[in-house]
């Protein structure tokens, strides 16, 4: 039996179903594979922006960005099903499906971004982009931001600044402190000048130590840092400095891509610049594992003439059918426009809540990627425990959200794109209720 939202007071927390799954999981996947919530949620099915638990409770999904056009979207499911019945094979044979996809995807980028490598994940995409940049520049130095995550390979672990990894930051890596005007006392120009001086120093130190500069790798939303409010001109000025030092620019759009930011299809377009690489992942196949690197014809040709790059699963026609279906649904349902208007509505509602509670900071973000900060009302210090309490309390009210930020003190609201005003109302009403009870 399915219980509609609001009519049940508890999820699967502590249920027999989740207890048994936890036990089996520990005995197979081990106990280190991360799970959300104090009492993890066991899910059975999903549709649109709704998830249903093993014990039949329906949850509003305010968190998941992989089911980009909505969980189990019927058009995507049917496209995958039809293609799986017809043909699934690697790219060493000619097939039109992957080319249809490549043409339609590339048409969404600005020139000179005109070529595509397909991969199976965001990690693979970043790994490949950095490998091409290294070969092109003959340098190894990489600039990343100070609380970022770009994937799970060895070379990406060496430049991970946000998650715990055993690998130390590589000697060839420098982490830039991303400025956030919501947390600065200085004037915007002063913050910008200080941040750019740090970039200059980082590049100089890479050069002095003989690494040179191969690439800047950044998430245009700076989502793990907590969606900072940047000084105007920050990103373009960093990019200019990287290029002047001979480095290439990689925009990691695993989080910010495919219309998530609302105003444009790709996060980097907010800054009116064109990177040398755009890396893709999560939302690309609506849950079907897909990733990619978009680059220029010159960079692809140079790399291709020195390396045989083959990827067994990437670019198979079933994946291509999933990717094509995502693009088609996005257009038909005007999901980028929806991300813009619904995201703004959400932030307006959150700003009203922030006026009522002095432990709430700014509502931040772009499109349908929103953060809401929790602070200690007396000291203004980050309040991660409060944010965690609210995430857990929202689970009890059948709404899924999470946390981000350097101090893990921001609510992370990043739903599938078919999230509408009706869903925003449910989420904000329930959040208001939680906050009133803190
Ligand atoms: C910004 C960013 N880049 C890359 C990745 C890695 O993608 P994947 O898990 O598909 O390898 C992630 C995953 O969380 C991500 O958030």
GROMACS .gro file of C-alpha atoms and ligand atoms in nm:
model
  454
    1UNK     CA    1   0.000   0.000   0.000
    2UNK     CA    2   0.129   0.347  -0.086
    3UNK     CA    3   0.090   0.620   0.172
    4UNK     CA    4   0.059   0.968   0.025
    5UNK     CA    5   0.288   1.244   0.143
    6UNK     CA    6   0.193   1.387   0.475
    7UNK     CA    7  -0.036   1.111   0.587
    8UNK     CA    8   0.235   0.901   0.747
    9UNK     CA    9   0.453   1.018   1.032
   10UNK     CA   10   0.749   0.789   0.973
   11UNK     CA   11   0.960   0.660   0.688
   12UNK     CA   12   1.149   0.333   0.689
   13UNK     CA   13   1.362   0.451   0.979
   14UNK     CA   14   1.434   0.145   1.186
   15UNK     CA   15   1.189  -0.070   0.989
   16UNK     CA   16   1.242  -0.444   0.952
   17UNK     CA   17   1.304  -0.395   0.578
   18UNK     CA   18   1.588  -0.146   0.624
   19UNK     CA   19   1.739  -0.347   0.912
   20UNK     CA   20   1.766  -0.657   0.696
   21UNK     CA   21   1.912  -0.461   0.403
   22UNK     CA   22   2.170  -0.299   0.631
   23UNK     CA   23   2.282  -0.638   0.758
   24UNK     CA   24   2.311  -0.782   0.405
   25UNK     CA   25   2.489  -0.471   0.284
   26UNK     CA   26   2.748  -0.490   0.563
   27UNK     CA   27   2.818  -0.853   0.472
   28UNK     CA   28   2.862  -0.779   0.101
   29UNK     CA   29   2.949  -0.413   0.029
   30UNK     CA   30   3.104  -0.362   0.372
   31UNK     CA   31   3.028  -0.089   0.621
   32UNK     CA   32   3.220   0.198   0.460
   33UNK     CA   33   2.998   0.253   0.157
   34UNK     CA   34   2.828   0.584   0.246
   35UNK     CA   35   2.457   0.604   0.328
   36UNK     CA   36   2.231   0.900   0.396
   37UNK     CA   37   2.047   0.951   0.727
   38UNK     CA   38   2.084   0.816   1.080
   39UNK     CA   39   1.832   0.548   0.984
   40UNK     CA   40   1.898   0.492   0.614
   41UNK     CA   41   1.604   0.502   0.378
   42UNK     CA   42   1.521   0.186   0.184
   43UNK     CA   43   1.362   0.277  -0.149
   44UNK     CA   44   1.157   0.064  -0.383
   45UNK     CA   45   1.043   0.276  -0.675
   46UNK     CA   46   1.027   0.629  -0.809
   47UNK     CA   47   0.843   0.847  -1.057
   48UNK     CA   48   0.898   1.213  -1.150
   49UNK     CA   49   0.998   1.394  -0.830
   50UNK     CA   50   0.865   1.124  -0.597
   51UNK     CA   51   1.035   0.824  -0.437
   52UNK     CA   52   0.852   0.541  -0.263
   53UNK     CA   53   1.011   0.354   0.026
   54UNK     CA   54   1.011  -0.021   0.078
   55UNK     CA   55   0.727   0.020   0.325
   56UNK     CA   56   0.515   0.227   0.091
   57UNK     CA   57   0.575   0.585   0.209
   58UNK     CA   58   0.610   0.847  -0.064
   59UNK     CA   59   0.885   1.109  -0.039
   60UNK     CA   60   0.929   1.434  -0.226
   61UNK     CA   61   1.274   1.427  -0.388
   62UNK     CA   62   1.444   1.760  -0.327
   63UNK     CA   63   1.791   1.611  -0.360
   64UNK     CA   64   1.866   1.388  -0.659
   65UNK     CA   65   2.016   1.534  -0.975
   66UNK     CA   66   2.092   1.209  -1.160
   67UNK     CA   67   1.723   1.150  -1.250
   68UNK     CA   68   1.754   1.484  -1.424
   69UNK     CA   69   1.429   1.486  -1.623
   70UNK     CA   70   1.246   1.300  -1.347
   71UNK     CA   71   1.277   0.950  -1.201
   72UNK     CA   72   1.196   0.675  -1.450
   73UNK     CA   73   1.075   0.925  -1.711
   74UNK     CA   74   0.858   0.712  -1.944
   75UNK     CA   75   1.012   0.856  -2.261
   76UNK     CA   76   1.367   0.776  -2.144
   77UNK     CA   77   1.265   0.429  -2.022
   78UNK     CA   78   1.099   0.351  -2.356
   79UNK     CA   79   1.396   0.482  -2.559
   80UNK     CA   80   1.637   0.261  -2.361
   81UNK     CA   81   1.403  -0.036  -2.387
   82UNK     CA   82   1.357  -0.005  -2.765
   83UNK     CA   83   1.730   0.039  -2.831
   84UNK     CA   84   1.821  -0.251  -2.601
   85UNK     CA   85   1.589  -0.473  -2.806
   86UNK     CA   86   1.752  -0.366  -3.133
   87UNK     CA   87   2.127  -0.334  -3.082
   88UNK     CA   88   2.385  -0.269  -2.813
   89UNK     CA   89   2.748  -0.267  -2.919
   90UNK     CA   90   3.069  -0.064  -2.880
   91UNK     CA   91   3.188   0.215  -3.107
   92UNK     CA   92   3.418   0.009  -3.330
   93UNK     CA   93   3.127  -0.041  -3.567
   94UNK     CA   94   2.941   0.243  -3.732
   95UNK     CA   95   2.602   0.319  -3.587
   96UNK     CA   96   2.383   0.627  -3.627
   97UNK     CA   97   2.246   0.646  -3.270
   98UNK     CA   98   2.573   0.768  -3.115
   99UNK     CA   99   2.621   1.018  -3.396
  100UNK     CA  100   2.268   1.154  -3.355
  101UNK     CA  101   2.353   1.204  -2.991
  102UNK     CA  102   2.694   1.361  -3.052
  103UNK     CA  103   2.548   1.607  -3.304
  104UNK     CA  104   2.262   1.712  -3.079
  105UNK     CA  105   2.479   1.743  -2.770
  106UNK     CA  106   2.755   1.939  -2.945
  107UNK     CA  107   2.497   2.179  -3.089
  108UNK     CA  108   2.439   2.305  -2.733
  109UNK     CA  109   2.801   2.428  -2.696
  110UNK     CA  110   2.969   2.746  -2.815
  111UNK     CA  111   3.248   2.728  -3.074
  112UNK     CA  112   3.520   2.609  -3.081
  113UNK     CA  113   3.385   2.326  -2.861
  114UNK     CA  114   3.300   2.081  -3.137
  115UNK     CA  115   3.416   1.731  -3.042
  116UNK     CA  116   3.307   1.467  -2.793
  117UNK     CA  117   3.478   1.179  -2.614
  118UNK     CA  118   3.221   0.956  -2.443
  119UNK     CA  119   3.296   0.799  -2.106
  120UNK     CA  120   3.097   0.609  -1.843
  121UNK     CA  121   3.134   0.849  -1.550
  122UNK     CA  122   3.234   1.196  -1.442
  123UNK     CA  123   3.558   1.060  -1.296
  124UNK     CA  124   3.660   0.909  -1.628
  125UNK     CA  125   3.577   1.235  -1.801
  126UNK     CA  126   3.792   1.446  -1.566
  127UNK     CA  127   4.074   1.193  -1.581
  128UNK     CA  128   4.073   1.211  -1.961
  129UNK     CA  129   4.052   1.591  -1.979
  130UNK     CA  130   4.351   1.625  -1.744
  131UNK     CA  131   4.545   1.366  -1.943
  132UNK     CA  132   4.487   1.556  -2.267
  133UNK     CA  133   4.580   1.886  -2.099
  134UNK     CA  134   4.902   1.733  -1.964
  135UNK     CA  135   5.004   1.604  -2.306
  136UNK     CA  136   4.915   1.929  -2.482
  137UNK     CA  137   5.098   2.160  -2.240
  138UNK     CA  138   5.386   1.932  -2.144
  139UNK     CA  139   5.319   2.046  -1.787
  140UNK     CA  140   5.169   1.868  -1.487
  141UNK     CA  141   5.052   2.148  -1.254
  142UNK     CA  142   4.680   2.166  -1.174
  143UNK     CA  143   4.476   2.436  -1.004
  144UNK     CA  144   4.164   2.325  -0.819
  145UNK     CA  145   3.942   2.498  -0.566
  146UNK     CA  146   3.975   2.460  -0.193
  147UNK     CA  147   3.676   2.237  -0.116
  148UNK     CA  148   3.612   2.038  -0.430
  149UNK     CA  149   3.556   1.685  -0.557
  150UNK     CA  150   3.610   1.574  -0.916
  151UNK     CA  151   3.614   1.195  -0.897
  152UNK     CA  152   3.749   0.872  -0.761
  153UNK     CA  153   4.059   0.779  -0.965
  154UNK     CA  154   4.413   0.794  -0.823
  155UNK     CA  155   4.505   1.115  -1.002
  156UNK     CA  156   4.175   1.279  -0.899
  157UNK     CA  157   4.221   1.166  -0.538
  158UNK     CA  158   4.549   1.362  -0.543
  159UNK     CA  159   4.356   1.680  -0.613
  160UNK     CA  160   4.055   1.618  -0.392
  161UNK     CA  161   4.010   1.892  -0.133
  162UNK     CA  162   3.658   1.818  -0.007
  163UNK     CA  163   3.632   1.450   0.085
  164UNK     CA  164   3.862   1.241   0.304
  165UNK     CA  165   4.123   1.059   0.091
  166UNK     CA  166   4.443   0.888   0.201
  167UNK     CA  167   4.638   1.039  -0.089
  168UNK     CA  168   4.798   1.372   0.006
  169UNK     CA  169   4.739   1.672  -0.220
  170UNK     CA  170   4.981   1.619  -0.510
  171UNK     CA  171   5.300   1.827  -0.522
  172UNK     CA  172   5.173   1.943  -0.863
  173UNK     CA  173   4.839   2.066  -0.721
  174UNK     CA  174   4.746   2.406  -0.576
  175UNK     CA  175   4.408   2.477  -0.417
  176UNK     CA  176   4.253   2.821  -0.465
  177UNK     CA  177   4.034   2.967  -0.191
  178UNK     CA  178   3.706   3.051  -0.361
  179UNK     CA  179   3.580   3.386  -0.229
  180UNK     CA  180   3.223   3.424  -0.103
  181UNK     CA  181   3.094   3.779  -0.067
  182UNK     CA  182   2.836   3.656   0.183
  183UNK     CA  183   3.126   3.589   0.421
  184UNK     CA  184   3.352   3.886   0.357
  185UNK     CA  185   3.388   4.213   0.543
  186UNK     CA  186   3.603   4.371   0.272
  187UNK     CA  187   3.468   4.548  -0.035
  188UNK     CA  188   3.410   4.339  -0.350
  189UNK     CA  189   3.711   4.490  -0.535
  190UNK     CA  190   3.941   4.414  -0.244
  191UNK     CA  191   3.816   4.055  -0.224
  192UNK     CA  192   3.867   4.014  -0.597
  193UNK     CA  193   4.220   4.156  -0.585
  194UNK     CA  194   4.314   3.933  -0.290
  195UNK     CA  195   4.173   3.621  -0.460
  196UNK     CA  196   4.354   3.692  -0.786
  197UNK     CA  197   4.680   3.754  -0.604
  198UNK     CA  198   4.641   3.404  -0.462
  199UNK     CA  199   4.597   3.267  -0.816
  200UNK     CA  200   4.913   3.446  -0.931
  201UNK     CA  201   5.105   3.307  -0.634
  202UNK     CA  202   4.980   2.953  -0.698
  203UNK     CA  203   5.082   2.965  -1.064
  204UNK     CA  204   5.421   3.113  -0.975
  205UNK     CA  205   5.486   2.840  -0.720
  206UNK     CA  206   5.395   2.565  -0.971
  207UNK     CA  207   5.636   2.720  -1.219
  208UNK     CA  208   5.914   2.765  -0.963
  209UNK     CA  209   5.889   2.401  -0.861
  210UNK     CA  210   5.908   2.285  -1.223
  211UNK     CA  211   5.550   2.157  -1.259
  212UNK     CA  212   5.432   2.436  -1.488
  213UNK     CA  213   5.058   2.469  -1.539
  214UNK     CA  214   4.855   2.217  -1.737
  215UNK     CA  215   4.501   2.296  -1.624
  216UNK     CA  216   4.251   2.470  -1.405
  217UNK     CA  217   3.975   2.226  -1.304
  218UNK     CA  218   3.665   2.386  -1.155
  219UNK     CA  219   3.293   2.336  -1.099
  220UNK     CA  220   3.119   2.650  -1.231
  221UNK     CA  221   2.874   2.643  -0.939
  222UNK     CA  222   3.147   2.572  -0.681
  223UNK     CA  223   2.883   2.348  -0.532
  224UNK     CA  224   3.085   2.161  -0.271
  225UNK     CA  225   3.229   2.493  -0.149
  226UNK     CA  226   2.868   2.593  -0.082
  227UNK     CA  227   2.751   2.793  -0.387
  228UNK     CA  228   2.956   3.105  -0.301
  229UNK     CA  229   2.852   3.453  -0.415
  230UNK     CA  230   3.155   3.542  -0.625
  231UNK     CA  231   3.302   3.886  -0.686
  232UNK     CA  232   3.209   4.000  -1.038
  233UNK     CA  233   3.476   3.903  -1.289
  234UNK     CA  234   3.643   3.643  -1.065
  235UNK     CA  235   3.612   3.341  -1.294
  236UNK     CA  236   3.705   3.525  -1.614
  237UNK     CA  237   4.008   3.680  -1.445
  238UNK     CA  238   4.125   3.340  -1.317
  239UNK     CA  239   4.079   3.192  -1.664
  240UNK     CA  240   4.282   3.476  -1.821
  241UNK     CA  241   4.567   3.410  -1.579
  242UNK     CA  242   4.560   3.035  -1.645
  243UNK     CA  243   4.573   3.090  -2.020
  244UNK     CA  244   4.850   3.349  -1.992
  245UNK     CA  245   5.053   3.086  -1.805
  246UNK     CA  246   4.996   2.832  -2.086
  247UNK     CA  247   4.733   2.625  -1.901
  248UNK     CA  248   4.401   2.488  -2.029
  249UNK     CA  249   4.063   2.528  -1.864
  250UNK     CA  250   3.839   2.237  -1.763
  251UNK     CA  251   3.483   2.320  -1.658
  252UNK     CA  252   3.354   2.022  -1.461
  253UNK     CA  253   2.983   2.036  -1.540
  254UNK     CA  254   2.892   1.710  -1.369
  255UNK     CA  255   2.685   1.917  -1.124
  256UNK     CA  256   2.618   2.237  -1.314
  257UNK     CA  257   2.540   2.106  -1.662
  258UNK     CA  258   2.230   2.025  -1.866
  259UNK     CA  259   2.026   2.335  -1.773
  260UNK     CA  260   2.060   2.292  -1.396
  261UNK     CA  261   2.160   2.658  -1.358
  262UNK     CA  262   1.846   2.770  -1.540
  263UNK     CA  263   1.970   3.072  -1.733
  264UNK     CA  264   2.186   2.864  -1.967
  265UNK     CA  265   2.249   2.506  -2.066
  266UNK     CA  266   2.603   2.501  -1.923
  267UNK     CA  267   2.729   2.652  -1.600
  268UNK     CA  268   3.038   2.809  -1.760
  269UNK     CA  269   2.811   3.013  -1.989
  270UNK     CA  270   2.713   3.219  -1.682
  271UNK     CA  271   3.063   3.368  -1.702
  272UNK     CA  272   3.051   3.426  -2.079
  273UNK     CA  273   3.368   3.227  -2.134
  274UNK     CA  274   3.447   2.913  -2.334
  275UNK     CA  275   3.664   2.652  -2.161
  276UNK     CA  276   3.895   2.411  -2.344
  277UNK     CA  277   3.713   2.113  -2.195
  278UNK     CA  278   3.370   2.058  -2.046
  279UNK     CA  279   3.331   1.736  -1.850
  280UNK     CA  280   2.993   1.571  -1.808
  281UNK     CA  281   2.837   1.299  -1.598
  282UNK     CA  282   2.551   1.243  -1.356
  283UNK     CA  283   2.241   1.384  -1.533
  284UNK     CA  284   2.353   1.288  -1.883
  285UNK     CA  285   2.166   0.956  -1.907
  286UNK     CA  286   1.901   1.015  -1.637
  287UNK     CA  287   2.056   0.733  -1.432
  288UNK     CA  288   2.204   0.533  -1.718
  289UNK     CA  289   2.584   0.555  -1.656
  290UNK     CA  290   2.722   0.813  -1.898
  291UNK     CA  291   2.994   1.076  -1.898
  292UNK     CA  292   3.180   1.276  -2.157
  293UNK     CA  293   3.449   1.527  -2.245
  294UNK     CA  294   3.363   1.809  -2.482
  295UNK     CA  295   3.665   1.976  -2.641
  296UNK     CA  296   3.798   2.139  -2.955
  297UNK     CA  297   3.880   1.962  -3.283
  298UNK     CA  298   4.247   2.061  -3.241
  299UNK     CA  299   4.284   1.912  -2.894
  300UNK     CA  300   4.103   1.593  -2.991
  301UNK     CA  301   4.313   1.551  -3.306
  302UNK     CA  302   4.639   1.612  -3.124
  303UNK     CA  303   4.551   1.360  -2.852
  304UNK     CA  304   4.408   1.108  -3.100
  305UNK     CA  305   4.717   1.114  -3.316
  306UNK     CA  306   4.935   1.019  -3.017
  307UNK     CA  307   4.709   0.778  -2.831
  308UNK     CA  308   4.460   0.509  -2.917
  309UNK     CA  309   4.177   0.599  -2.683
  310UNK     CA  310   3.912   0.329  -2.666
  311UNK     CA  311   3.636   0.293  -2.412
  312UNK     CA  312   3.447  -0.036  -2.430
  313UNK     CA  313   3.109   0.072  -2.296
  314UNK     CA  314   3.105   0.446  -2.365
  315UNK     CA  315   2.908   0.548  -2.670
  316UNK     CA  316   2.708   0.228  -2.695
  317UNK     CA  317   2.373   0.279  -2.868
  318UNK     CA  318   2.165   0.215  -2.555
  319UNK     CA  319   2.353   0.488  -2.367
  320UNK     CA  320   2.319   0.714  -2.670
  321UNK     CA  321   1.944   0.649  -2.675
  322UNK     CA  322   1.923   0.747  -2.309
  323UNK     CA  323   2.124   1.064  -2.373
  324UNK     CA  324   1.912   1.156  -2.675
  325UNK     CA  325   1.593   1.103  -2.476
  326UNK     CA  326   1.719   1.332  -2.198
  327UNK     CA  327   1.789   1.612  -2.448
  328UNK     CA  328   1.450   1.562  -2.611
  329UNK     CA  329   1.257   1.569  -2.282
  330UNK     CA  330   1.449   1.873  -2.161
  331UNK     CA  331   1.342   2.062  -2.471
  332UNK     CA  332   0.983   1.936  -2.485
  333UNK     CA  333   0.923   2.010  -2.116
  334UNK     CA  334   1.130   2.333  -2.114
  335UNK     CA  335   1.313   2.210  -1.810
  336UNK     CA  336   1.594   2.468  -1.811
  337UNK     CA  337   1.335   2.749  -1.803
  338UNK     CA  338   1.157   2.564  -1.526
  339UNK     CA  339   1.485   2.536  -1.334
  340UNK     CA  340   1.522   2.912  -1.357
  341UNK     CA  341   1.170   3.008  -1.245
  342UNK     CA  342   1.120   2.733  -0.986
  343UNK     CA  343   1.467   2.781  -0.840
  344UNK     CA  344   1.406   3.153  -0.799
  345UNK     CA  345   1.069   3.087  -0.634
  346UNK     CA  346   1.237   2.846  -0.392
  347UNK     CA  347   1.509   3.098  -0.300
  348UNK     CA  348   1.246   3.371  -0.252
  349UNK     CA  349   1.055   3.144  -0.013
  350UNK     CA  350   1.374   3.053   0.173
  351UNK     CA  351   1.469   3.420   0.202
  352UNK     CA  352   1.133   3.480   0.375
  353UNK     CA  353   1.211   3.199   0.619
  354UNK     CA  354   1.556   3.349   0.676
  355UNK     CA  355   1.392   3.678   0.777
  356UNK     CA  356   1.204   3.492   1.049
  357UNK     CA  357   1.495   3.293   1.199
  358UNK     CA  358   1.825   3.445   1.305
  359UNK     CA  359   2.002   3.108   1.276
  360UNK     CA  360   1.945   3.114   0.898
  361UNK     CA  361   2.191   3.280   0.662
  362UNK     CA  362   2.164   3.348   0.292
  363UNK     CA  363   1.968   3.138   0.041
  364UNK     CA  364   2.222   3.082  -0.234
  365UNK     CA  365   2.264   2.917  -0.571
  366UNK     CA  366   2.139   2.924  -0.928
  367UNK     CA  367   1.856   2.752  -1.111
  368UNK     CA  368   1.753   2.436  -0.930
  369UNK     CA  369   2.063   2.414  -0.712
  370UNK     CA  370   1.998   2.593  -0.386
  371UNK     CA  371   2.172   2.619  -0.052
  372UNK     CA  372   2.050   2.760   0.278
  373UNK     CA  373   2.304   2.837   0.548
  374UNK     CA  374   2.265   2.761   0.918
  375UNK     CA  375   2.466   2.966   1.164
  376UNK     CA  376   2.495   3.005   1.538
  377UNK     CA  377   2.258   3.296   1.608
  378UNK     CA  378   2.489   3.437   1.877
  379UNK     CA  379   2.828   3.406   1.709
  380UNK     CA  380   2.746   3.374   1.338
  381UNK     CA  381   2.966   3.060   1.326
  382UNK     CA  382   2.858   2.776   1.094
  383UNK     CA  383   2.603   2.546   1.258
  384UNK     CA  384   2.636   2.204   1.091
  385UNK     CA  385   2.457   2.019   1.373
  386UNK     CA  386   2.150   2.236   1.321
  387UNK     CA  387   2.155   2.175   0.947
  388UNK     CA  388   2.186   1.800   1.007
  389UNK     CA  389   1.894   1.809   1.250
  390UNK     CA  390   1.680   1.975   0.983
  391UNK     CA  391   1.781   1.726   0.711
  392UNK     CA  392   1.677   1.442   0.945
  393UNK     CA  393   1.357   1.622   1.046
  394UNK     CA  394   1.267   1.675   0.680
  395UNK     CA  395   1.305   1.299   0.623
  396UNK     CA  396   1.046   1.253   0.897
  397UNK     CA  397   0.823   1.490   0.696
  398UNK     CA  398   0.885   1.289   0.378
  399UNK     CA  399   1.108   1.540   0.200
  400UNK     CA  400   1.458   1.446   0.088
  401UNK     CA  401   1.735   1.707   0.101
  402UNK     CA  402   2.099   1.702   0.212
  403UNK     CA  403   2.390   1.927   0.314
  404UNK     CA  404   2.686   2.100   0.148
  405UNK     CA  405   2.949   2.361   0.218
  406UNK     CA  406   3.295   2.380   0.370
  407UNK     CA  407   3.140   2.336   0.715
  408UNK     CA  408   2.854   2.112   0.603
  409UNK     CA  409   2.616   2.374   0.741
  410UNK     CA  410   2.405   2.440   0.432
  411UNK     CA  411   2.092   2.265   0.321
  412UNK     CA  412   2.145   2.127  -0.028
  413UNK     CA  413   1.829   2.139  -0.238
  414UNK     CA  414   1.897   2.004  -0.587
  415UNK     CA  415   1.589   1.818  -0.712
  416UNK     CA  416   1.510   1.659  -1.048
  417UNK     CA  417   1.430   1.941  -1.294
  418UNK     CA  418   1.052   1.878  -1.320
  419UNK     CA  419   1.022   2.027  -0.969
  420UNK     CA  420   0.743   2.288  -0.984
  421UNK     CA  421   0.593   2.561  -0.767
  422UNK     CA  422   0.361   2.304  -0.610
  423UNK     CA  423   0.662   2.104  -0.493
  424UNK     CA  424   0.837   2.419  -0.371
  425UNK     CA  425   0.530   2.493  -0.158
  426UNK     CA  426   0.535   2.146  -0.003
  427UNK     CA  427   0.907   2.170   0.067
  428UNK     CA  428   0.895   2.519   0.217
  429UNK     CA  429   0.584   2.449   0.427
  430UNK     CA  430   0.749   2.144   0.576
  431UNK     CA  431   1.076   2.325   0.625
  432UNK     CA  432   0.894   2.612   0.800
  433UNK     CA  433   0.736   2.355   1.029
  434UNK     CA  434   1.077   2.200   1.110
  435UNK     CA  435   1.235   2.538   1.176
  436UNK     CA  436   0.952   2.646   1.406
  437UNK     CA  437   1.021   2.340   1.618
  438UNK     CA  438   1.398   2.385   1.649
  439LIG     C1  439   3.161   1.791  -0.968
  439LIG     C2  440   3.182   1.643  -0.981
  439LIG     N1  441   3.273   1.597  -1.068
  439LIG     C3  442   3.295   1.466  -1.085
  439LIG     C4  443   3.228   1.372  -1.010
  439LIG     C5  444   3.256   1.226  -1.029
  439LIG     O1  445   3.156   1.167  -1.105
  439LIG     P1  446   3.134   1.008  -1.100
  439LIG     O2  447   3.087   0.973  -0.964
  439LIG     O3  448   3.031   0.986  -1.209
  439LIG     O4  449   3.262   0.946  -1.136
  439LIG     C6  450   3.132   1.415  -0.918
  439LIG     C7  451   3.058   1.316  -0.836
  439LIG     O5  452   3.000   1.343  -0.735
  439LIG     C8  453   3.108   1.553  -0.903
  439LIG     O6  454   3.017   1.600  -0.817
   0.00000   0.00000   0.00000
